[in-house]
PDB file of C-alpha atoms in Angstrom:
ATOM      1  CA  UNK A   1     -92.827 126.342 -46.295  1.00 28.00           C
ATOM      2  CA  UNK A   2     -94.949 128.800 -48.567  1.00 31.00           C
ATOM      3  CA  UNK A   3     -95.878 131.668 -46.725  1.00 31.00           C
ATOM      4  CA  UNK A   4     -98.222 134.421 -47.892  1.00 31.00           C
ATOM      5  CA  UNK A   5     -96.582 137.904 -47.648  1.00 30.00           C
ATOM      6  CA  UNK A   6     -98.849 140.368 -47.637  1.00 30.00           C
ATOM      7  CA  UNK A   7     -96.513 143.539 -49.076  1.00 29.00           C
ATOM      8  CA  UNK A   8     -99.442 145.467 -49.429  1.00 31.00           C
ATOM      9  CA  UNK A   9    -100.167 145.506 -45.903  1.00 30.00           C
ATOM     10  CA  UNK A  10     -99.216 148.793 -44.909  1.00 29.00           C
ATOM     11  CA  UNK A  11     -99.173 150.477 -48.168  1.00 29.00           C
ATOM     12  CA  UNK A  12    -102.170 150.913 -48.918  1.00 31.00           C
ATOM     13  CA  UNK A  13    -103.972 153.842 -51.003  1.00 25.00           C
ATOM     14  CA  UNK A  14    -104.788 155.505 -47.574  1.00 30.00           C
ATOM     15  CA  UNK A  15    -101.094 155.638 -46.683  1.00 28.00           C
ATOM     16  CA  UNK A  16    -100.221 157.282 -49.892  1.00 26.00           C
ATOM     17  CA  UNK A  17    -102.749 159.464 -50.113  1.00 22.00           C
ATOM     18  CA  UNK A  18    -104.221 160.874 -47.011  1.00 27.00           C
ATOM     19  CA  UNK A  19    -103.378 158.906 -44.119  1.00 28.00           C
ATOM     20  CA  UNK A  20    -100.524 160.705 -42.928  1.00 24.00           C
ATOM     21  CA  UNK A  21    -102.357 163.769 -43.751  1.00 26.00           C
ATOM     22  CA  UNK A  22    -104.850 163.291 -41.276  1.00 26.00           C
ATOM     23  CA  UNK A  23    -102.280 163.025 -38.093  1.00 24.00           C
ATOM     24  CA  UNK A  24    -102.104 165.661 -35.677  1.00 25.00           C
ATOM     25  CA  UNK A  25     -98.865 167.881 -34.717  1.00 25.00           C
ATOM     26  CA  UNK A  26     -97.818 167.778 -31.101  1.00 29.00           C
ATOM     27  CA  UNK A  27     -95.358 167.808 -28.492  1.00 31.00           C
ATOM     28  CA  UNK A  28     -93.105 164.505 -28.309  1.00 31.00           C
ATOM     29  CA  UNK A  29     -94.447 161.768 -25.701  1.00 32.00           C
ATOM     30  CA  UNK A  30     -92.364 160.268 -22.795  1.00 38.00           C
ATOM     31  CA  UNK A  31     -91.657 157.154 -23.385  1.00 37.00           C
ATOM     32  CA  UNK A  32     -93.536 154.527 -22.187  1.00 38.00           C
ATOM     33  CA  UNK A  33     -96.650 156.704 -21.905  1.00 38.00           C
ATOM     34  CA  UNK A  34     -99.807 156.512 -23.702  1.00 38.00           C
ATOM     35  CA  UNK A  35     -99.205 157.504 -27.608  1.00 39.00           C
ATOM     36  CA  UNK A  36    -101.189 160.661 -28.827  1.00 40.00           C
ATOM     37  CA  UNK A  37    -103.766 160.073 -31.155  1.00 37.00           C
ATOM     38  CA  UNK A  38    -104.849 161.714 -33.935  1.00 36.00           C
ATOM     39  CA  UNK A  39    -109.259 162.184 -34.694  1.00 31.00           C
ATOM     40  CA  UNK A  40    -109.828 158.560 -35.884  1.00 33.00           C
ATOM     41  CA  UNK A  41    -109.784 159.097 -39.567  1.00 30.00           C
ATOM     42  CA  UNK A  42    -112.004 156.553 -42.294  1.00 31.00           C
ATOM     43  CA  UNK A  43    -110.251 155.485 -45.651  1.00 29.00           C
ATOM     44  CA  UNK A  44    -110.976 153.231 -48.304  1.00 31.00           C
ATOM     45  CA  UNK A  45    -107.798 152.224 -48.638  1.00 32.00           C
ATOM     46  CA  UNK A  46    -107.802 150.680 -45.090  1.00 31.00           C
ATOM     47  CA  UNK A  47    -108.823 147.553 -45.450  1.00 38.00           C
ATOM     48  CA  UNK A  48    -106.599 146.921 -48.551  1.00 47.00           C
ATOM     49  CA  UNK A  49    -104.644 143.809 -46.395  1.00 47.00           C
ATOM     50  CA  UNK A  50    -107.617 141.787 -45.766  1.00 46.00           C
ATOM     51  CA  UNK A  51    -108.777 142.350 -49.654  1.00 46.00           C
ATOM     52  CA  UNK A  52    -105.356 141.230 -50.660  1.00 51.00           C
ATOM     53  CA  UNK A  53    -106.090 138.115 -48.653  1.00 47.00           C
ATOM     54  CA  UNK A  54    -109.564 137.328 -50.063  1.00 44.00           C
ATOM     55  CA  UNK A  55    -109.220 138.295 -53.548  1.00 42.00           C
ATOM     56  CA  UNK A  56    -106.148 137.043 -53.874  1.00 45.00           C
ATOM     57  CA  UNK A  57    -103.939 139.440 -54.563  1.00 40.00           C
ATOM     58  CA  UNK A  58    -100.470 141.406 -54.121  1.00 43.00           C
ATOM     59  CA  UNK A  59    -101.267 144.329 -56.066  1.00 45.00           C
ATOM     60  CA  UNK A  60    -103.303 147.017 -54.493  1.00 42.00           C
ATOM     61  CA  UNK A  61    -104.562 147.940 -57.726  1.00 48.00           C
ATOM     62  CA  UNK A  62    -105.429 144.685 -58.494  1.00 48.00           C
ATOM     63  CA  UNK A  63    -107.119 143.645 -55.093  1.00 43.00           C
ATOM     64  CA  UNK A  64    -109.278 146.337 -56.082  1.00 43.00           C
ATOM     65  CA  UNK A  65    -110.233 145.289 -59.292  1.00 46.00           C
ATOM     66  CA  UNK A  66    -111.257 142.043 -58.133  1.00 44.00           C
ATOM     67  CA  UNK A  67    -112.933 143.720 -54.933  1.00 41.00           C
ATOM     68  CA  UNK A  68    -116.748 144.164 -55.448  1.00 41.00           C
ATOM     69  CA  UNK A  69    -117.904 147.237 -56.368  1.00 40.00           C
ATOM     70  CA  UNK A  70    -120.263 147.474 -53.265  1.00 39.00           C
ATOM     71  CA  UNK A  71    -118.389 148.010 -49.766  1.00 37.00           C
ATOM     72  CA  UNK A  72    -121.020 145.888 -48.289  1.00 38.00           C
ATOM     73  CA  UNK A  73    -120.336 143.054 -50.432  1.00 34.00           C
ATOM     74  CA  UNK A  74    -117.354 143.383 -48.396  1.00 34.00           C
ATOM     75  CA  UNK A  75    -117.851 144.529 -44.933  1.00 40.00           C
ATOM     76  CA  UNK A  76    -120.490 141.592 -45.257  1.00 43.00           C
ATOM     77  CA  UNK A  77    -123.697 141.278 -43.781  1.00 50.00           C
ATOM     78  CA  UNK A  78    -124.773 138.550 -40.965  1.00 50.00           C
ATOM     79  CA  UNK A  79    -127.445 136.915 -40.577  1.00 45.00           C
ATOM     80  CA  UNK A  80    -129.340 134.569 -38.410  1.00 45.00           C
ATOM     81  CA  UNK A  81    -129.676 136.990 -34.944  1.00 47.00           C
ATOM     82  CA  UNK A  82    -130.554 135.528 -32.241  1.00 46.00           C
ATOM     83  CA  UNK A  83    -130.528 137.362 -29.150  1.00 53.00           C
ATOM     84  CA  UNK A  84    -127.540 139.532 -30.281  1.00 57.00           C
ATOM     85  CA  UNK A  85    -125.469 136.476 -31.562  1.00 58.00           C
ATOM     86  CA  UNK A  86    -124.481 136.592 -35.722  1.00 56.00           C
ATOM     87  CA  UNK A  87    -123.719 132.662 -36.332  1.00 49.00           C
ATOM     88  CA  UNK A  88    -123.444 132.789 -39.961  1.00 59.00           C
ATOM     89  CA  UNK A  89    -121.467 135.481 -41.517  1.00 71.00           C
ATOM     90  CA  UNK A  90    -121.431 135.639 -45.009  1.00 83.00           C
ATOM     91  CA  UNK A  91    -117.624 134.506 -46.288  1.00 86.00           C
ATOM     92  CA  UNK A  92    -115.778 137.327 -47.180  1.00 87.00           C
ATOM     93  CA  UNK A  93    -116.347 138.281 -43.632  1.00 90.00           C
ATOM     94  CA  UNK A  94    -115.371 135.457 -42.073  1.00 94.00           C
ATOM     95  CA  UNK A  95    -112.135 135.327 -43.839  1.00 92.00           C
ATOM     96  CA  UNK A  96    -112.002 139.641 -42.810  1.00 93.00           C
ATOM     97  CA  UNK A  97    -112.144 138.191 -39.372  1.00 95.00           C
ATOM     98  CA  UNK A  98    -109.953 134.989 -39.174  1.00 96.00           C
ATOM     99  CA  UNK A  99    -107.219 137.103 -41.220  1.00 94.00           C
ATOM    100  CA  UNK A 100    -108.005 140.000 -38.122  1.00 96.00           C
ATOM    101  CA  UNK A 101    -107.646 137.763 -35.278  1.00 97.00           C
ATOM    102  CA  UNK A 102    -104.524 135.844 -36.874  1.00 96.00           C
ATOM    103  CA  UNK A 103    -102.321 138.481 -36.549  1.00 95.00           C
ATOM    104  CA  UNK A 104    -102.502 138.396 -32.666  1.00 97.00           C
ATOM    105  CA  UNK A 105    -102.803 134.580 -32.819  1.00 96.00           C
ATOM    106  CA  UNK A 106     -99.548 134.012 -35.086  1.00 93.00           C
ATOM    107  CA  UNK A 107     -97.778 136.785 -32.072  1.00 95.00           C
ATOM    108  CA  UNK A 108     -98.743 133.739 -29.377  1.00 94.00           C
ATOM    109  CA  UNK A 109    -100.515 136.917 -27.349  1.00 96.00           C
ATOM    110  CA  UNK A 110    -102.400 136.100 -24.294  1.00 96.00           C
ATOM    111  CA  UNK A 111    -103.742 139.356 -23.372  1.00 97.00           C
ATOM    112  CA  UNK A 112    -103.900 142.763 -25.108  1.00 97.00           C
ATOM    113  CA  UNK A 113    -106.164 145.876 -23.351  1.00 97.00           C
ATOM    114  CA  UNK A 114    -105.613 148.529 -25.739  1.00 95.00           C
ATOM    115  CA  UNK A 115    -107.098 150.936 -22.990  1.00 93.00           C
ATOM    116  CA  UNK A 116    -103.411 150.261 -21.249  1.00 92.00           C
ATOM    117  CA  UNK A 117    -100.992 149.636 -24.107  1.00 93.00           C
ATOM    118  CA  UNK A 118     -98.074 151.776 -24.372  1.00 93.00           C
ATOM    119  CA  UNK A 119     -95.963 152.870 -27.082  1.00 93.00           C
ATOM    120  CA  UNK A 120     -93.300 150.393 -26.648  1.00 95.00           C
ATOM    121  CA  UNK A 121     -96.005 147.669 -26.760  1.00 95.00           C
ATOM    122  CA  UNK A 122     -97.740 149.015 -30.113  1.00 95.00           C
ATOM    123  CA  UNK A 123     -94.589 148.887 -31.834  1.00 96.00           C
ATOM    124  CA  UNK A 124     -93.669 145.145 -30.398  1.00 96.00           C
ATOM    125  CA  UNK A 125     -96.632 144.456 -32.149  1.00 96.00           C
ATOM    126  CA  UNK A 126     -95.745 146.466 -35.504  1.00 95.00           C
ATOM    127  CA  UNK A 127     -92.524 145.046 -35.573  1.00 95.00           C
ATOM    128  CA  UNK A 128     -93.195 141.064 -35.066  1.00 93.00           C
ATOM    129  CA  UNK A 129     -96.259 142.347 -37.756  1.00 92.00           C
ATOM    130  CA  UNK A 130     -93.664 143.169 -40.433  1.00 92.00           C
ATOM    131  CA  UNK A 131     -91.436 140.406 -40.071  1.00 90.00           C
ATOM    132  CA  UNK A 132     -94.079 138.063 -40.417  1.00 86.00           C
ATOM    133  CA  UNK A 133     -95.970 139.476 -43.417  1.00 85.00           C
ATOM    134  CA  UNK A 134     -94.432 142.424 -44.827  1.00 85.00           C
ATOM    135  CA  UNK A 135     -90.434 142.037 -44.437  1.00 86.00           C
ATOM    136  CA  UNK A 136     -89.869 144.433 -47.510  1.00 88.00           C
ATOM    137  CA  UNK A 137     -90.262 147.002 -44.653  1.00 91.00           C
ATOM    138  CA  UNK A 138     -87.679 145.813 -42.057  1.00 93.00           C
ATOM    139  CA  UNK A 139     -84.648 147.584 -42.888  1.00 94.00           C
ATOM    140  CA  UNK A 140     -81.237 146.238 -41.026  1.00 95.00           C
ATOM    141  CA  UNK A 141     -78.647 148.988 -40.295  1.00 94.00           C
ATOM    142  CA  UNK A 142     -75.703 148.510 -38.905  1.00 94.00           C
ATOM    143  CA  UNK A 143     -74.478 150.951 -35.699  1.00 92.00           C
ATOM    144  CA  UNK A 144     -71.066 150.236 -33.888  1.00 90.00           C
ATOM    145  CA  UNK A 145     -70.964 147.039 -33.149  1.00 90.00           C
ATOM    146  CA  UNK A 146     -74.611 146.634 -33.238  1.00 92.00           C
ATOM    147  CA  UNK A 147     -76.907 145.455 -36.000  1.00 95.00           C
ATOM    148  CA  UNK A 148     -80.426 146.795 -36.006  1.00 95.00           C
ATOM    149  CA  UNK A 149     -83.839 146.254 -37.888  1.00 96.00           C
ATOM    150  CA  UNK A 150     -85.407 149.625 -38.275  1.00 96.00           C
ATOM    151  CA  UNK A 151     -89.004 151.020 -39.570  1.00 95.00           C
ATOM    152  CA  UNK A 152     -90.678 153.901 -40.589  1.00 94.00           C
ATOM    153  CA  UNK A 153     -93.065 156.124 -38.742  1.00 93.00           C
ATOM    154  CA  UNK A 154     -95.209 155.286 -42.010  1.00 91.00           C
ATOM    155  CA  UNK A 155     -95.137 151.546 -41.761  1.00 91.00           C
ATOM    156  CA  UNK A 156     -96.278 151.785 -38.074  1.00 92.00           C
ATOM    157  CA  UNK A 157     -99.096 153.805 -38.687  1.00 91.00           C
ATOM    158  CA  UNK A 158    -100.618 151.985 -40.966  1.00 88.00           C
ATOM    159  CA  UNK A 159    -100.276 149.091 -38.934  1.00 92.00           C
ATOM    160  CA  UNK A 160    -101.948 150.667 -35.895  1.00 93.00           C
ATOM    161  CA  UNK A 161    -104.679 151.621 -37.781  1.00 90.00           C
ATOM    162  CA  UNK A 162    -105.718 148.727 -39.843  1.00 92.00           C
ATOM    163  CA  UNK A 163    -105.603 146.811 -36.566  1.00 95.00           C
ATOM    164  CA  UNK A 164    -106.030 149.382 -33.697  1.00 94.00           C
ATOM    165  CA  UNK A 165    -108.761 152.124 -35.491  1.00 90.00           C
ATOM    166  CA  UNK A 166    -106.725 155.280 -34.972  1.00 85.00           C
ATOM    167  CA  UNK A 167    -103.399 157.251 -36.756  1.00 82.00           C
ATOM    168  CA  UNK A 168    -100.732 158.000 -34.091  1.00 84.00           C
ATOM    169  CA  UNK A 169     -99.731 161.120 -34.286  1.00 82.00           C
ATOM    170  CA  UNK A 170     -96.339 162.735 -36.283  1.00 78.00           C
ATOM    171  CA  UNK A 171     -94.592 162.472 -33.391  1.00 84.00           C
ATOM    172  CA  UNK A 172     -95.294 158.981 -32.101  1.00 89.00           C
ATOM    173  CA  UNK A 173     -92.387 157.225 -30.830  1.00 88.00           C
ATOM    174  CA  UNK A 174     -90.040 159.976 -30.843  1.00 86.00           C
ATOM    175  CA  UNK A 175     -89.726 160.411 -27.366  1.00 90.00           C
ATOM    176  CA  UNK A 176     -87.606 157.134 -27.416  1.00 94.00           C
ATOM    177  CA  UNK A 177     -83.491 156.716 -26.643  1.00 94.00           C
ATOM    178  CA  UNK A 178     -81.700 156.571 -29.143  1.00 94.00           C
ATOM    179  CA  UNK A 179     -79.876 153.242 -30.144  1.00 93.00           C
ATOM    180  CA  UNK A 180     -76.950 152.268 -28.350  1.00 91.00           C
ATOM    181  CA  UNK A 181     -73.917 151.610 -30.180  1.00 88.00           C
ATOM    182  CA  UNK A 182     -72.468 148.889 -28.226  1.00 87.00           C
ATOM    183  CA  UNK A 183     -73.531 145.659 -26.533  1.00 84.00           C
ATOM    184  CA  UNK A 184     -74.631 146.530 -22.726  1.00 77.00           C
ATOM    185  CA  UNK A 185     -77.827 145.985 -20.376  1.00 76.00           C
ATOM    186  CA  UNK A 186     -80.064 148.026 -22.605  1.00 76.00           C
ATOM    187  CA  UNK A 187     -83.179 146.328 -23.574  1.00 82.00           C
ATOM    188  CA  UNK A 188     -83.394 145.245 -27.263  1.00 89.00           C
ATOM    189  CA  UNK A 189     -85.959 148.324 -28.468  1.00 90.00           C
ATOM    190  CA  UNK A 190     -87.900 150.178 -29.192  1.00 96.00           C
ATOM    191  CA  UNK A 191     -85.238 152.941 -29.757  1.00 96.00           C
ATOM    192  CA  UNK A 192     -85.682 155.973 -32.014  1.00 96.00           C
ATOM    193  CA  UNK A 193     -83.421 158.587 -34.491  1.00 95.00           C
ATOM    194  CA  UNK A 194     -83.042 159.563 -37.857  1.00 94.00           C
ATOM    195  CA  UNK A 195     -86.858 159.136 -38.165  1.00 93.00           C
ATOM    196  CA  UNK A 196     -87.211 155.431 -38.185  1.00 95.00           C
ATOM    197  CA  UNK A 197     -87.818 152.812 -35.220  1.00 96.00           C
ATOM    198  CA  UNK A 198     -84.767 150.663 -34.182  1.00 96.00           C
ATOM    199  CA  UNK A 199     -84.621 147.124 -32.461  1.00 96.00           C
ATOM    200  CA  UNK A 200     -81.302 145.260 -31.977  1.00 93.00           C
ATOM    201  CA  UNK A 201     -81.730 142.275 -34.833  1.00 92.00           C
ATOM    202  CA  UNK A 202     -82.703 139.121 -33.932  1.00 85.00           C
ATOM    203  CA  UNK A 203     -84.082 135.811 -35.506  1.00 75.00           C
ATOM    204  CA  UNK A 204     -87.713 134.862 -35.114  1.00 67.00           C
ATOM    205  CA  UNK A 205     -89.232 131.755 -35.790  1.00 65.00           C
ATOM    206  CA  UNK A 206     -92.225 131.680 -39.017  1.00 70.00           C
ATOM    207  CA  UNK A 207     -95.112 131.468 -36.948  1.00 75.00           C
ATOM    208  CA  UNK A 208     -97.579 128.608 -37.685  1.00 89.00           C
ATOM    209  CA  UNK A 209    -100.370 129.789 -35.985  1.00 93.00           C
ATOM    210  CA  UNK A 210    -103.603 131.161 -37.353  1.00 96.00           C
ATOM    211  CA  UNK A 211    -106.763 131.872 -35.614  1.00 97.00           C
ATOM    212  CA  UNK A 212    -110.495 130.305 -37.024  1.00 98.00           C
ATOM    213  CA  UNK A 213    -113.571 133.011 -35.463  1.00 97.00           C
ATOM    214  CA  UNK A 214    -116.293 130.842 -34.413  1.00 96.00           C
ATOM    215  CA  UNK A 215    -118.845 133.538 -33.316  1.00 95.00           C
ATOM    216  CA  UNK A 216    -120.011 137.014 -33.216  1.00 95.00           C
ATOM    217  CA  UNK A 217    -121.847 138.459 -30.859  1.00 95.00           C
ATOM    218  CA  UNK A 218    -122.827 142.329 -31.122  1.00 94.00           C
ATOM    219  CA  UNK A 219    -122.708 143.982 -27.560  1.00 95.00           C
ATOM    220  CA  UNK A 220    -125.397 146.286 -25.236  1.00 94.00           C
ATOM    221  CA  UNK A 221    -122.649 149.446 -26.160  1.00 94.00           C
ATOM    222  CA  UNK A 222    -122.315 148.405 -30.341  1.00 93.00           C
ATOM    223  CA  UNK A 223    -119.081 146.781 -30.407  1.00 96.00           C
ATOM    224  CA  UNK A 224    -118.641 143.294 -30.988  1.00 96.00           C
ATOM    225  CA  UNK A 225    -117.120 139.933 -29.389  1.00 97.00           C
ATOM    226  CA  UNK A 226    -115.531 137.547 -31.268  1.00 97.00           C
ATOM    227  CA  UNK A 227    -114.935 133.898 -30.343  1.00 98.00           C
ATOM    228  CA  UNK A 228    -112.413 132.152 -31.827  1.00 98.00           C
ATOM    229  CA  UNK A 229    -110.131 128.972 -32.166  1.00 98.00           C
ATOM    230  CA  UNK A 230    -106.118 129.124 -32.663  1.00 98.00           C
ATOM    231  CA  UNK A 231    -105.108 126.357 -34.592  1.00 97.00           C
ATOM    232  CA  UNK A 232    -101.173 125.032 -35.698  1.00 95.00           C
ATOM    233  CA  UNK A 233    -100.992 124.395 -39.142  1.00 92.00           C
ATOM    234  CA  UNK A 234     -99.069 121.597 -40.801  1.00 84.00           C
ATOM    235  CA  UNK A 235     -95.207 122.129 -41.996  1.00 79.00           C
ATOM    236  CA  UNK A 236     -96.192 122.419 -45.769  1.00 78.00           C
ATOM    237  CA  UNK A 237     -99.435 124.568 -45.169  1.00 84.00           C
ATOM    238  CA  UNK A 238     -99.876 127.663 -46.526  1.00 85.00           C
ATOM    239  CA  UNK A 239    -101.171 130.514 -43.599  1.00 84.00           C
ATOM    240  CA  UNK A 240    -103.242 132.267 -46.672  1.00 81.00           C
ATOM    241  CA  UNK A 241    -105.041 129.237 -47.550  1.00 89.00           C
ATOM    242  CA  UNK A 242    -106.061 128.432 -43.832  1.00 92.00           C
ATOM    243  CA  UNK A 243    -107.356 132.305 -43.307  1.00 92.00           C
ATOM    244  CA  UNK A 244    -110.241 130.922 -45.744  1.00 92.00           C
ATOM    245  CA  UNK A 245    -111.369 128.124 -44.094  1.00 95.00           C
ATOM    246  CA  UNK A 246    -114.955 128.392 -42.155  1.00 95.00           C
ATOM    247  CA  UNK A 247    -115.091 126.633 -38.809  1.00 96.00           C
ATOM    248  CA  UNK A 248    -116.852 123.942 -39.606  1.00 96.00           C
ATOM    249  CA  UNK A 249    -113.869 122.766 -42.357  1.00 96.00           C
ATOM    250  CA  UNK A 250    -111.181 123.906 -39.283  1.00 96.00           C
ATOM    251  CA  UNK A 251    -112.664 121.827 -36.908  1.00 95.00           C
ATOM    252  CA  UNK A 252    -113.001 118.793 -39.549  1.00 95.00           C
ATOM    253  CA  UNK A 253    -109.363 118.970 -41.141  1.00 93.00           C
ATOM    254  CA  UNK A 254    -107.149 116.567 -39.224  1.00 90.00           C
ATOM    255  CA  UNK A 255    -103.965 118.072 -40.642  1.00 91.00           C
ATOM    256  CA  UNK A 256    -104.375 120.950 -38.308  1.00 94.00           C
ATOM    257  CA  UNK A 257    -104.187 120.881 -34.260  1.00 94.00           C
ATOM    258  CA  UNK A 258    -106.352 122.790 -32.161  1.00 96.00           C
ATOM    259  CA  UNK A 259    -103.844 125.132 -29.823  1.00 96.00           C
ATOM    260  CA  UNK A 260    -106.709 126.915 -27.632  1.00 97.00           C
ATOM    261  CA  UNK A 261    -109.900 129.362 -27.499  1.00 97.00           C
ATOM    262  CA  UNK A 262    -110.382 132.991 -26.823  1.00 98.00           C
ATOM    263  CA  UNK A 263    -112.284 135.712 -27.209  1.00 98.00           C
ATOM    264  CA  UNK A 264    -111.638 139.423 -29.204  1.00 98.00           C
ATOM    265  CA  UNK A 265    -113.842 142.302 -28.555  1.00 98.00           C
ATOM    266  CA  UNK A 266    -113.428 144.673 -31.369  1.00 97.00           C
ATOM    267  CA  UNK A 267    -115.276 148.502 -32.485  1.00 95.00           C
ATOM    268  CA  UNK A 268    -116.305 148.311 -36.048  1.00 94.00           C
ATOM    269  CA  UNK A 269    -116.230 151.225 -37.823  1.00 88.00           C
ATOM    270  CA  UNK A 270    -118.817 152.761 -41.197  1.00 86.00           C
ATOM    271  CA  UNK A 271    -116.691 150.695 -43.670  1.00 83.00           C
ATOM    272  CA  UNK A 272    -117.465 147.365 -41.458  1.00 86.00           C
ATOM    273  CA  UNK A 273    -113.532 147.170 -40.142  1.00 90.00           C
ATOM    274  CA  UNK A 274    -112.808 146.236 -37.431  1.00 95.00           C
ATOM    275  CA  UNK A 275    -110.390 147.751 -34.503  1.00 95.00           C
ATOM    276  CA  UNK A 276    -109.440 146.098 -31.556  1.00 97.00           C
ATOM    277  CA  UNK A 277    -110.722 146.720 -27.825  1.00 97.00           C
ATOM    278  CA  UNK A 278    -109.586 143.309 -25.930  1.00 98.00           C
ATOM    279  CA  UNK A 279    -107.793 139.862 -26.942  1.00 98.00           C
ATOM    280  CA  UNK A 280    -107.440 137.114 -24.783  1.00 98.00           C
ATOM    281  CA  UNK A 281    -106.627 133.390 -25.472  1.00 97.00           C
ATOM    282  CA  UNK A 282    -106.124 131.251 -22.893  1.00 92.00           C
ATOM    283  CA  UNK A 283    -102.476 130.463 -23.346  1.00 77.00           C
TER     284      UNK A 283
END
């Protein structure tokens, strides 16, 4: 099955340039507590992914190219408001936002409260996020008699901010154990050392899921709620062709099934990107 890999995902010109420059020096965090965060930190380079999706390319440097000149011609603008509710965005925003939502979709997530995530849980999420799209970036090192797939501090920053809306700080993670050398009744990971993040290797299934929004609707406090549709593509369907669809061709193609509804509340930020608040589908 053709699947779109997006290598560009998390190295984008912000990563190169001045993302890691903005993160804050601290002391390490426990593990399992609440990550430190750097000052929330705009880039242009941020929303590289989701341009490599519309325009159709691998490249940074090309995506760019192709990208129109004026960041409103991407962030889009919607129209039709009634009563707080956006029902036709223009459509490289609605592909922004089914390409946004998909990424928890294709992770079969039922509930995610960033307000109560811990660090373990962002990096579940970095993790399955690299293996689906980016797999360039999963490294597998071998320790004892265990085999591991490791990532850098760099690839999960990116990550959490072109989904989350913040850069964790130098030392996120590091207050992890280290990985185990031998098969026992640790879990599988997160696990930390030699500056990278280590999960015992496993096999995960291509995910066939994508995620269709079907309306916006701008909240009393400025953030926004978006309802959506998970569908299950077909075998020999490409994920990158079905970000594009609108919902009205979704809901008419009969090579794709319907899986269930929910609802994303995200902040959006001066570039029009989004970062998540709340996800729930009802799985």
């Amino acid at each position: 099955m053709k699947r779109f890999k997006l290598s560009t995902i998390v190295l984008s010109a912000c990563l190169a340039l001045s993302a890691l420059a903005g993160c804050s020096q601290g002391s390490a965090p426990a593990a399992g507590t609440m990550p430190d965060r750097a000052t929330p930190h705009e880039s242009e380079g941020v929303a590289s992914e989701i341009s490599a999706i519309i325009y159709e390319a691998e490249d940074p440097e090309d995506a760019a190219a192709e990208a129109p000149a004026d960041e409103d011609s991407f962030s889009g603008n919607y129209t039709d408001s009634v009563d707080g509710e956006y029902a036709d965005p223009d459509a490289d925003r609605q592909i922004y936002a089914n390409a946004f939502v998909s990424a928890f979709a294709e992770q079969n997530i039922s509930e995610m409260d960033t307000e109560n995530l811990t660090v373990e849980e962002y990096l579940d999420f970095v993790r399955i996020y690299l293996k689906t799209h980016a797999t360039d970036l999963i490294s597998y090192e071998p320790k004892g008699e265990m085999l591991f797939e490791t990532f850098t501090p760099a690839s999960a920053h990116e990550v959490i901010k072109v989904f989350f809306g913040f850069f964790t700080s130098d030392v996120f993670g590091s207050g992890l154990e280290a990985p185990s050398e031998a098969h026992g009744d640790q879990p599988a990971g997160p696990f930390y050392e030699d500056g990278r993040f280590w999960y015992e290797a496993c096999d995960t299934e291509d995910s066939n899921r994508f995620a269709i929004v079907d309306s916006y609707t701008v909240n009393e406090d400025g953030t926004m709620t978006l309802g959506f549709t998970v569908y299950e593509a077909g075998p020999n369907d490409s994920l990158y062709e079905c970000y594009r669809l609108s919902p009205e061709e979704a809901a008419a193609d009969s090579t794709i099934n319907i899986v269930t509804n929910g609802t994303a509340t995200v902040r959006i930020n001066q570039s029009g990107e989004y970062s998540l608040i709340y996800y729930k589908a009802d799985i």
